[in-house]
Tab-separated table of C-alpha atoms (C1' of nucleotides) in Angstrom:
chain	number	residue	atom	x	y	z
R	37	MET	CA	149.553	97.644	159.694
R	38	VAL	CA	146.151	99.129	160.428
R	39	SER	CA	144.925	98.054	157.002
R	40	ASP	CA	145.717	94.472	157.822
R	41	LYS	CA	144.916	94.076	161.466
R	42	GLY	CA	142.977	97.157	162.435
R	43	MET	CA	143.809	99.352	165.361
R	44	LYS	CA	144.111	96.239	167.485
R	45	GLY	CA	147.161	95.274	165.482
R	46	LEU	CA	148.701	98.622	166.212
R	47	ASN	CA	150.389	97.782	169.482
R	48	LEU	CA	153.821	98.933	170.453
R	49	GLY	CA	155.288	95.473	170.103
R	50	ALA	CA	154.163	95.113	166.517
R	51	VAL	CA	155.195	98.623	165.602
R	52	ALA	CA	158.618	98.121	167.136
R	53	ARG	CA	159.098	94.870	165.254
R	54	ARG	CA	158.062	96.560	162.058
R	55	VAL	CA	160.686	99.262	162.359
R	56	GLY	CA	163.306	96.891	163.696
R	57	LEU	CA	163.364	98.137	167.244
R	58	VAL	CA	162.345	96.997	170.657
R	59	PRO	CA	159.124	98.356	172.198
R	60	SER	CA	160.783	100.513	174.801
R	61	ALA	CA	162.889	102.213	172.137
R	62	LEU	CA	159.776	103.805	170.687
R	63	TYR	CA	159.610	106.002	173.746
R	64	ARG	CA	162.710	107.753	172.442
R	65	HIS	CA	160.603	109.058	169.572
R	66	PHE	CA	157.119	109.447	170.979
R	67	GLN	CA	155.987	110.419	174.421
R	68	ASN	CA	153.595	107.490	174.500
R	69	LYS	CA	151.136	105.635	172.329
R	70	ASP	CA	148.752	108.551	172.267
R	71	GLY	CA	151.541	110.647	170.877
R	72	MET	CA	152.000	108.141	168.101
R	73	ILE	CA	148.338	108.262	167.181
R	74	ASP	CA	148.391	112.035	167.231
R	75	ALA	CA	151.264	111.937	164.777
R	76	LEU	CA	149.268	109.555	162.624
R	77	LEU	CA	146.341	111.935	162.536
R	78	GLU	CA	148.610	114.766	161.497
R	79	LEU	CA	149.976	112.611	158.715
R	80	ILE	CA	146.485	111.783	157.536
R	81	GLU	CA	145.413	115.388	157.559
R	82	SER	CA	148.442	116.330	155.521
R	83	ARG	CA	147.464	113.744	152.912
R	84	LEU	CA	143.949	115.100	152.708
R	85	VAL	CA	145.184	118.644	152.413
R	86	ALA	CA	147.690	117.588	149.766
R	87	ASN	CA	144.801	116.362	147.647
R	88	VAL	CA	143.013	119.663	147.963
R	89	VAL	CA	146.116	121.580	147.003
R	90	ALA	CA	146.756	119.279	144.061
R	91	VAL	CA	143.328	119.671	142.487
R	92	ARG	CA	143.545	123.421	142.953
R	93	GLN	CA	146.533	123.372	140.666
R	94	GLU	CA	144.959	121.027	138.180
R	95	THR	CA	141.995	123.188	137.318
R	96	ASP	CA	140.381	126.551	137.861
R	97	ASP	CA	136.866	125.211	137.641
R	98	PRO	CA	135.794	124.560	141.248
R	99	LEU	CA	133.167	122.013	140.267
R	100	LEU	CA	135.642	120.056	138.196
R	101	ALA	CA	138.078	120.346	141.095
R	102	LEU	CA	135.562	118.629	143.335
R	103	GLU	CA	135.208	115.788	140.890
R	104	LEU	CA	138.956	115.364	140.783
R	105	LEU	CA	139.110	115.594	144.548
R	106	LEU	CA	136.547	112.851	144.847
R	107	ARG	CA	138.633	110.608	142.600
R	108	ARG	CA	141.752	111.331	144.594
R	109	HIS	CA	139.900	110.699	147.803
R	110	VAL	CA	138.748	107.322	146.574
R	111	ARG	CA	142.235	106.457	145.462
R	112	LEU	CA	143.698	107.561	148.772
R	113	ILE	CA	141.476	105.353	150.865
R	114	ARG	CA	141.757	102.473	148.430
R	115	GLU	CA	145.518	102.557	148.666
R	116	ASN	CA	145.566	103.305	152.375
R	117	ALA	CA	142.662	101.362	153.712
R	118	GLY	CA	143.923	102.107	157.184
R	119	ILE	CA	142.995	105.771	157.021
R	120	PRO	CA	139.266	105.450	157.601
R	121	ARG	CA	139.918	102.805	160.194
R	122	ILE	CA	142.154	105.163	162.119
R	123	VAL	CA	139.922	108.196	161.828
R	124	PHE	CA	136.796	106.339	162.844
R	125	SER	CA	138.373	104.071	165.410
R	126	GLU	CA	137.457	104.011	169.034
R	127	GLU	CA	140.988	104.826	170.086
R	128	VAL	CA	140.615	108.073	168.291
R	129	TYR	CA	137.112	109.284	168.726
R	130	GLY	CA	136.151	107.024	171.545
R	131	ALA	CA	136.401	107.838	175.186
R	132	LYS	CA	139.042	110.552	175.501
R	133	SER	CA	137.329	113.767	174.599
R	134	GLN	CA	140.544	115.539	173.673
R	135	ARG	CA	141.309	113.228	170.784
R	136	LYS	CA	137.702	113.262	169.680
R	137	TYR	CA	137.866	116.984	169.193
R	138	ARG	CA	141.049	116.580	167.225
R	139	VAL	CA	139.178	114.416	164.752
R	140	HIS	CA	136.324	116.859	164.799
R	141	ASP	CA	138.697	119.659	163.853
R	142	LEU	CA	140.348	117.533	161.197
R	143	LEU	CA	137.037	116.782	159.551
R	144	ARG	CA	135.853	120.349	159.866
R	145	ARG	CA	138.996	121.703	158.293
R	146	TYR	CA	138.761	119.262	155.417
R	147	LEU	CA	135.080	119.860	154.892
R	148	GLY	CA	135.745	123.564	155.155
R	149	ARG	CA	138.046	123.351	152.176
R	150	VAL	CA	135.499	121.317	150.277
R	151	ALA	CA	132.845	123.883	151.141
R	152	GLU	CA	135.119	126.539	149.694
R	153	PHE	CA	134.882	124.918	146.277
R	154	PHE	CA	131.122	124.910	146.524
R	155	ARG	CA	131.088	128.546	147.534
R	156	GLU	CA	133.195	129.440	144.541
R	157	SER	CA	130.935	127.434	142.265
R	158	GLN	CA	127.942	129.251	143.608
R	159	GLN	CA	129.581	132.589	143.055
R	160	ALA	CA	130.440	131.523	139.525
R	161	GLY	CA	126.790	130.668	139.089
R	162	THR	CA	127.291	126.997	138.290
R	163	VAL	CA	125.728	125.636	141.484
R	164	ARG	CA	122.349	126.254	143.071
R	165	THR	CA	122.469	128.773	145.869
R	166	ASP	CA	119.567	127.423	147.880
R	167	LEU	CA	121.915	124.953	149.568
R	168	SER	CA	124.654	126.099	151.870
R	169	PRO	CA	128.250	125.172	151.061
R	170	ASP	CA	128.526	123.450	154.427
R	171	GLU	CA	125.564	121.231	153.731
R	172	LEU	CA	126.921	120.455	150.306
R	173	SER	CA	130.283	119.492	151.725
R	174	VAL	CA	128.707	116.948	154.045
R	175	MET	CA	126.766	115.486	151.149
R	176	PHE	CA	130.014	115.336	149.236
R	177	LEU	CA	131.508	113.222	151.993
R	178	GLY	CA	128.476	110.972	151.755
R	179	LEU	CA	129.332	110.114	148.179
R	180	VAL	CA	132.232	107.907	149.213
R	181	GLN	CA	131.887	107.052	152.829
R	182	PRO	CA	129.283	104.284	152.689
R	183	ALA	CA	130.943	102.862	149.612
R	184	ALA	CA	134.250	102.758	151.434
R	185	ILE	CA	132.725	100.855	154.307
R	186	LEU	CA	131.077	98.336	152.025
R	187	TRP	CA	134.348	97.952	150.193
R	188	HIS	CA	136.083	97.215	153.441
R	189	VAL	CA	133.626	94.753	154.938
R	190	SER	CA	133.368	92.983	151.607
R	191	ASP	CA	137.135	92.504	151.545
R	192	GLY	CA	137.580	94.614	148.443
R	193	GLY	CA	134.721	92.965	146.586
R	194	PHE	CA	132.721	96.153	146.309
R	195	ASP	CA	133.544	98.604	143.557
R	196	VAL	CA	134.040	101.909	145.386
R	197	THR	CA	135.300	103.721	142.345
R	198	ARG	CA	132.266	102.891	140.262
R	199	GLN	CA	129.853	103.701	143.056
R	200	ALA	CA	131.558	107.025	143.691
R	201	GLU	CA	131.408	107.931	140.001
R	202	LYS	CA	127.718	107.105	139.814
R	203	ALA	CA	126.963	109.013	142.979
R	204	TRP	CA	128.904	112.002	141.742
R	205	GLY	CA	126.955	111.902	138.517
R	206	VAL	CA	123.641	112.096	140.313
R	207	PHE	CA	124.846	114.619	142.841
R	208	SER	CA	126.555	117.001	140.463
R	209	GLU	CA	123.580	117.041	138.111
R	210	ALA	CA	121.281	117.703	141.032
R	211	ILE	CA	123.170	120.692	142.337
R	212	LYS	CA	123.951	122.289	139.018
R	213	ASN	CA	122.319	125.582	138.427
R	214	GLY	CA	119.980	124.870	135.550
R	215	GLU	CA	116.767	126.902	135.344
R	216	ASP	CA	115.027	123.866	133.872
R	217	LYS	CA	115.519	121.696	136.906
R	218	GLY	CA	112.758	120.138	138.969
R	219	PRO	CA	109.199	121.355	139.605
R	220	GLU	CA	109.518	123.233	142.884
R	221	ALA	CA	113.029	122.410	144.030
R	222	GLY	CA	115.115	124.143	141.433
R	223	ARG	CA	114.181	127.711	142.059
R	224	ALA	CA	117.802	128.528	142.591
R	225	SER	CA	119.302	131.971	142.409
R	226	PRO	CA	116.197	134.122	142.616
R	227	ALA	CA	117.809	137.280	143.896
R	228	THR	CA	120.399	135.885	146.237
R	229	ARG	CA	123.223	135.646	143.772
R	230	GLU	CA	126.133	137.899	144.427
R	231	ASN	CA	128.139	137.357	141.331
S	163	MET	CA	127.002	101.883	177.610
S	164	VAL	CA	128.547	101.984	174.158
S	165	SER	CA	127.034	105.414	173.564
S	166	ASP	CA	128.872	106.747	176.565
S	167	LYS	CA	132.183	104.972	176.592
S	168	GLY	CA	132.469	103.290	173.228
S	169	MET	CA	133.289	99.654	172.738
S	170	LYS	CA	136.128	100.088	175.203
S	171	GLY	CA	133.574	100.634	177.909
S	172	LEU	CA	131.861	97.418	177.000
S	173	ASN	CA	133.886	95.068	179.183
S	174	LEU	CA	132.429	92.231	181.148
S	175	GLY	CA	133.025	93.943	184.446
S	176	ALA	CA	131.017	97.003	183.455
S	177	VAL	CA	128.267	94.955	181.865
S	178	ALA	CA	127.977	92.793	184.942
S	179	ARG	CA	127.781	95.823	187.210
S	180	ARG	CA	125.102	97.309	184.997
S	181	VAL	CA	122.874	94.285	185.270
S	182	GLY	CA	123.655	93.749	188.928
S	183	LEU	CA	125.746	90.641	188.532
S	184	VAL	CA	129.317	89.576	188.874
S	185	PRO	CA	131.434	89.128	185.713
S	186	SER	CA	131.621	85.378	185.848
S	187	ALA	CA	127.845	85.120	186.063
S	188	LEU	CA	127.552	86.435	182.522
S	189	TYR	CA	128.939	83.158	181.307
S	190	ARG	CA	125.666	81.562	182.369
S	191	HIS	CA	123.946	83.562	179.650
S	192	PHE	CA	126.528	83.906	176.886
S	193	GLN	CA	129.213	81.555	175.771
S	194	ASN	CA	131.772	84.355	175.875
S	195	LYS	CA	132.177	87.996	174.998
S	196	ASP	CA	131.974	87.282	171.294
S	197	GLY	CA	128.640	85.664	171.895
S	198	MET	CA	127.456	88.836	173.559
S	199	ILE	CA	128.500	90.955	170.622
S	200	ASP	CA	126.818	88.577	168.223
S	201	ALA	CA	123.630	88.962	170.190
S	202	LEU	CA	124.053	92.720	170.006
S	203	LEU	CA	124.331	92.588	166.243
S	204	GLU	CA	121.197	90.514	166.015
S	205	LEU	CA	119.407	93.057	168.151
S	206	ILE	CA	120.580	95.868	165.925
S	207	GLU	CA	119.506	94.099	162.782
S	208	SER	CA	116.096	93.492	164.249
S	209	ARG	CA	115.760	97.221	164.914
S	210	LEU	CA	116.694	98.065	161.360
S	211	VAL	CA	114.291	95.525	159.958
S	212	ALA	CA	111.574	96.779	162.270
S	213	ASN	CA	111.911	100.192	160.669
S	214	VAL	CA	111.542	98.738	157.202
S	215	VAL	CA	108.465	96.794	158.209
S	216	ALA	CA	106.978	99.839	159.882
S	217	VAL	CA	107.271	102.139	156.898
S	218	ARG	CA	105.845	99.421	154.673
S	219	GLN	CA	102.714	99.604	156.738
S	220	GLU	CA	102.627	103.357	156.806
S	221	THR	CA	102.446	103.900	153.075
S	222	ASP	CA	102.125	102.190	149.739
S	223	ASP	CA	104.273	104.723	147.927
S	224	PRO	CA	107.799	103.262	147.902
S	225	LEU	CA	109.446	106.638	147.488
S	226	LEU	CA	107.564	108.074	150.413
S	227	ALA	CA	108.439	104.947	152.335
S	228	LEU	CA	112.117	105.688	151.791
S	229	GLU	CA	111.697	109.182	153.115
S	230	LEU	CA	109.993	107.846	156.205
S	231	LEU	CA	112.669	105.199	156.548
S	232	LEU	CA	115.345	107.843	156.444
S	233	ARG	CA	113.635	109.764	159.234
S	234	ARG	CA	113.305	106.639	161.309
S	235	HIS	CA	116.921	105.773	160.665
S	236	VAL	CA	118.043	109.171	161.868
S	237	ARG	CA	115.879	108.872	164.924
S	238	LEU	CA	117.204	105.400	165.651
S	239	ILE	CA	120.826	106.406	165.633
S	240	ARG	CA	120.144	109.635	167.462
S	241	GLU	CA	118.471	107.781	170.258
S	242	ASN	CA	120.902	104.875	170.185
S	243	ALA	CA	124.186	106.495	169.388
S	244	GLY	CA	125.857	103.221	170.205
S	245	ILE	CA	124.554	101.471	167.125
S	246	PRO	CA	126.949	102.922	164.569
S	247	ARG	CA	129.765	102.596	167.059
S	248	ILE	CA	129.073	98.902	167.409
S	249	VAL	CA	128.588	98.203	163.731
S	250	PHE	CA	131.686	100.074	162.690
S	251	SER	CA	133.867	99.087	165.608
S	252	GLU	CA	137.072	97.183	165.324
S	253	GLU	CA	135.784	94.447	167.564
S	254	VAL	CA	133.190	93.767	164.998
S	255	TYR	CA	134.653	94.295	161.599
S	256	GLY	CA	138.252	94.262	162.637
S	257	ALA	CA	140.515	91.299	162.666
S	258	LYS	CA	138.281	88.265	162.969
S	259	SER	CA	136.975	87.598	159.502
S	260	GLN	CA	133.951	85.686	160.697
S	261	ARG	CA	132.434	88.665	162.462
S	262	LYS	CA	133.341	90.942	159.614
S	263	TYR	CA	131.226	88.881	157.252
S	264	ARG	CA	128.396	89.019	159.709
S	265	VAL	CA	128.387	92.787	159.449
S	266	HIS	CA	128.724	92.515	155.715
S	267	ASP	CA	125.625	90.361	155.599
S	268	LEU	CA	123.759	92.662	157.944
S	269	LEU	CA	124.468	95.668	155.761
S	270	ARG	CA	123.697	93.787	152.593
S	271	ARG	CA	120.388	92.584	153.915
S	272	TYR	CA	119.402	96.053	155.030
S	273	LEU	CA	120.525	97.648	151.800
S	274	GLY	CA	118.755	94.888	149.925
S	275	ARG	CA	115.501	95.932	151.494
S	276	VAL	CA	116.195	99.544	150.708
S	277	ALA	CA	116.975	98.581	147.124
S	278	GLU	CA	113.615	96.873	146.972
S	279	PHE	CA	111.881	100.192	147.503
S	280	PHE	CA	113.865	101.701	144.684
S	281	ARG	CA	113.031	98.807	142.419
S	282	GLU	CA	109.363	99.263	143.115
S	283	SER	CA	109.625	102.967	142.489
S	284	GLN	CA	111.270	102.319	139.185
S	285	GLN	CA	108.574	99.876	138.201
S	286	ALA	CA	105.983	102.410	139.186
S	287	GLY	CA	107.776	104.874	136.952
S	288	THR	CA	108.569	107.436	139.625
S	289	VAL	CA	112.342	106.902	139.645
S	290	ARG	CA	114.895	106.993	136.839
S	291	THR	CA	115.824	103.585	135.590
S	292	ASP	CA	119.345	104.404	134.477
S	293	LEU	CA	120.586	103.804	138.020
S	294	SER	CA	120.496	100.378	139.579
S	295	PRO	CA	118.558	99.884	142.815
S	296	ASP	CA	121.728	98.646	144.464
S	297	GLU	CA	123.638	101.782	143.603
S	298	LEU	CA	120.744	103.878	144.783
S	299	SER	CA	120.610	102.050	148.087
S	300	VAL	CA	124.258	102.827	148.786
S	301	MET	CA	123.660	106.476	147.975
S	302	PHE	CA	120.717	106.367	150.326
S	303	LEU	CA	123.001	105.224	153.107
S	304	GLY	CA	125.300	108.112	152.258
S	305	LEU	CA	122.561	110.587	153.096
S	306	VAL	CA	122.922	109.987	156.823
S	307	GLN	CA	126.208	108.342	157.493
S	308	PRO	CA	128.586	111.295	157.308
S	309	ALA	CA	126.088	113.432	159.153
S	310	ALA	CA	125.908	110.838	161.903
S	311	ILE	CA	129.650	110.837	162.287
S	312	LEU	CA	129.842	114.596	162.450
S	313	TRP	CA	127.052	114.565	164.955
S	314	HIS	CA	129.006	112.164	167.097
S	315	VAL	CA	132.404	113.811	166.980
S	316	SER	CA	130.792	117.179	167.599
S	317	ASP	CA	129.123	115.826	170.742
S	318	GLY	CA	125.663	116.340	169.367
S	319	GLY	CA	126.362	119.838	168.121
S	320	PHE	CA	125.705	118.929	164.518
S	321	ASP	CA	122.140	118.832	163.260
S	322	VAL	CA	121.813	115.373	161.685
S	323	THR	CA	118.121	115.665	161.160
S	324	ARG	CA	118.374	118.867	159.199
S	325	GLN	CA	121.290	117.631	157.119
S	326	ALA	CA	119.464	114.410	156.314
S	327	GLU	CA	116.361	116.301	155.249
S	328	LYS	CA	118.370	118.572	152.983
S	329	ALA	CA	120.273	115.674	151.479
S	330	TRP	CA	117.077	113.773	150.886
S	331	GLY	CA	115.616	116.791	149.154
S	332	VAL	CA	118.482	116.982	146.720
S	333	PHE	CA	118.693	113.261	146.246
S	334	SER	CA	115.014	112.551	145.750
S	335	GLU	CA	114.657	115.373	143.249
S	336	ALA	CA	117.681	114.091	141.386
S	337	ILE	CA	116.411	110.567	141.000
S	338	LYS	CA	112.807	111.388	140.242
S	339	ASN	CA	111.656	110.492	136.822
S	340	GLY	CA	110.844	113.859	135.343
S	341	GLU	CA	111.254	114.345	131.602
S	342	ASP	CA	112.203	117.976	132.241
S	343	LYS	CA	115.280	117.173	134.280
S	344	GLY	CA	118.796	118.107	133.398
S	345	PRO	CA	120.395	118.591	129.986
S	346	GLU	CA	121.847	115.197	129.226
S	347	ALA	CA	121.468	113.309	132.491
S	348	GLY	CA	117.751	112.952	132.799
S	349	ARG	CA	117.024	110.765	129.803
S	350	ALA	CA	115.502	108.166	132.073
S	351	SER	CA	113.043	105.486	131.006
S	352	PRO	CA	113.743	105.405	127.286
S	353	ALA	CA	112.429	101.929	126.510
S	354	THR	CA	113.567	100.008	129.529
S	355	ARG	CA	110.447	100.484	131.564
S	356	GLU	CA	108.469	97.369	132.313
S	357	ASN	CA	105.473	98.800	134.048
E	191	DC	C1'	190.764	112.154	174.947
E	192	DT	C1'	186.862	113.152	177.793
E	193	DC	C1'	182.310	114.808	178.401
E	194	DT	C1'	177.670	114.809	177.052
E	195	DG	C1'	173.466	113.996	174.710
E	196	DT	C1'	171.013	110.589	171.886
E	197	DT	C1'	169.368	106.220	170.887
E	198	DG	C1'	168.769	101.376	171.731
E	199	DC	C1'	168.300	97.258	174.744
E	200	DG	C1'	166.578	93.849	178.173
E	201	DA	C1'	164.262	93.226	182.292
E	202	DA	C1'	160.826	94.476	185.428
E	203	DT	C1'	156.300	96.458	186.577
E	204	DA	C1'	151.575	97.495	186.485
E	205	DT	C1'	147.143	97.135	184.820
E	206	DA	C1'	143.068	95.733	182.605
E	207	DC	C1'	140.497	91.992	181.176
E	208	DA	C1'	138.533	87.608	179.708
E	209	DT	C1'	137.962	83.242	181.291
E	210	DT	C1'	137.766	79.100	184.434
E	211	DC	C1'	136.498	76.606	188.469
E	212	DA	C1'	134.881	74.913	192.807
E	213	DC	C1'	131.194	75.929	195.613
E	214	DA	C1'	126.613	77.950	197.281
E	215	DT	C1'	121.611	78.739	196.692
E	216	DG	C1'	117.084	78.301	195.428
E	217	DG	C1'	113.374	76.540	192.831
E	218	DT	C1'	111.286	72.395	190.483
E	219	DT	C1'	110.451	67.763	189.703
E	220	DT	C1'	109.823	62.977	191.261
N	77	DA	C1'	112.512	64.702	201.266
N	78	DA	C1'	115.892	63.842	197.654
N	79	DA	C1'	117.743	64.779	193.336
N	80	DC	C1'	118.429	68.002	189.767
N	81	DC	C1'	119.067	72.051	187.109
N	82	DA	C1'	119.798	76.849	186.490
N	83	DT	C1'	121.872	80.698	188.159
N	84	DG	C1'	125.008	83.412	191.015
N	85	DT	C1'	129.547	84.114	193.711
N	86	DG	C1'	134.441	84.836	194.861
N	87	DA	C1'	138.904	83.618	194.010
N	88	DA	C1'	142.361	82.294	190.887
N	89	DT	C1'	144.599	82.189	186.368
N	90	DG	C1'	146.449	83.605	182.136
N	91	DT	C1'	147.395	86.894	178.731
N	92	DA	C1'	148.198	91.039	176.290
N	93	DT	C1'	150.091	95.292	176.480
N	94	DA	C1'	151.732	99.947	177.861
N	95	DT	C1'	155.168	101.925	180.457
N	96	DT	C1'	159.426	102.628	183.393
N	97	DC	C1'	164.228	102.114	184.468
N	98	DG	C1'	169.080	101.172	184.707
N	99	DC	C1'	172.722	100.259	181.635
N	100	DA	C1'	175.404	100.139	177.171
N	101	DA	C1'	176.944	101.906	172.700
N	102	DC	C1'	178.162	105.635	170.218
N	103	DA	C1'	178.748	110.015	167.935
N	104	DG	C1'	180.041	114.720	168.138
N	105	DA	C1'	181.878	118.876	170.809
N	106	DG	C1'	185.283	120.834	173.708
DNA sequence: CTCTGTTGCGAATATACATTCACATGGTTT
DNA sequence: AAACCATGTGAATGTATATTCGCAACAGAG
């Protein structure tokens, strides 16, 4: 429903119709509309976490895991275009500070898991150590986010998948720990390596 | 007003109070609320364009211009936190397709100008030519966008400026046309250079 | 069978908002 | 001074939507 009509289309009447009930009946299952949105956020977080867990099982290489995670992420938001619209909607991170912090925590937890992969890569020596895992995780998010927005406003005309692949290519090359990198940027792992 | 309360806070009553009028008086200046939002979008676009024009005057080096543009962009959204909230709000790119395409055009025009800098850099030989200017412009947008969102949901606790600088560092190094880049990624400018 | 808790329904209520309209005011033109 | 135009006002209207409430159906426990 959110994919089609946005958060505006997510009113109790429409939801009730969708599940074959009458608006007031929804109050038997949720305290109020805010409760519904909270449940939605939990659902979304579980999807994101599921992706992290899945790629952990698919490979032991943390850098490869990130690439797989990126692909899954793209697929997730392509198939559920409502997810970004919910997470970044006014209803959610708008006025009410309580909900805003919920989203903040959601993002931080997800990015925390992403950062974990970077940390592992750094310890394995495959990623430069002059960038913090937290910073890297935010950059990682930046690989898809603008593409997703363009995809949405262009009504699916923009190729998110391709853009994400390209961006990952540039990004992963840039952060890899090669001693023959750039002139003065690639002085990674001087004495700070721990592994 | 949008910075504080989000698009929800942007109702005619509040706007009227802010400018010392009564709600109905606003209809002497705008056809309706949609007209107001359209005017807002125009204002925003003019700000973005102003930044592009400004950095053009500040330097002749297109790559340096992009760095300056990034800084200005960060400053713009830090000082006017409402801008991303307007551009990415439901009211704007939600249901009504007409408005959605307006935002699409706005983004495309802005990114088009960004892409122009990349094109020039490629012609000057300072940027790899195996990535299209359009792709690069989307990546450029990705340098700030997630940081801006984190900054917002964290109530200003996140350091956008720092994150953007770091991301630019990684990104600009990665796209620079150095023959001593990575193993198999940096084979830029084989015979496709025109300048 | 009766009691009780759960779920659904329809109607009523309240609220927030955009929008319209008839009228007032004040400056500018003729 | 009269006519006109732009701008502002207050009241009224309509609509969308969340929420509450009393009542009915119904299933399972005793």
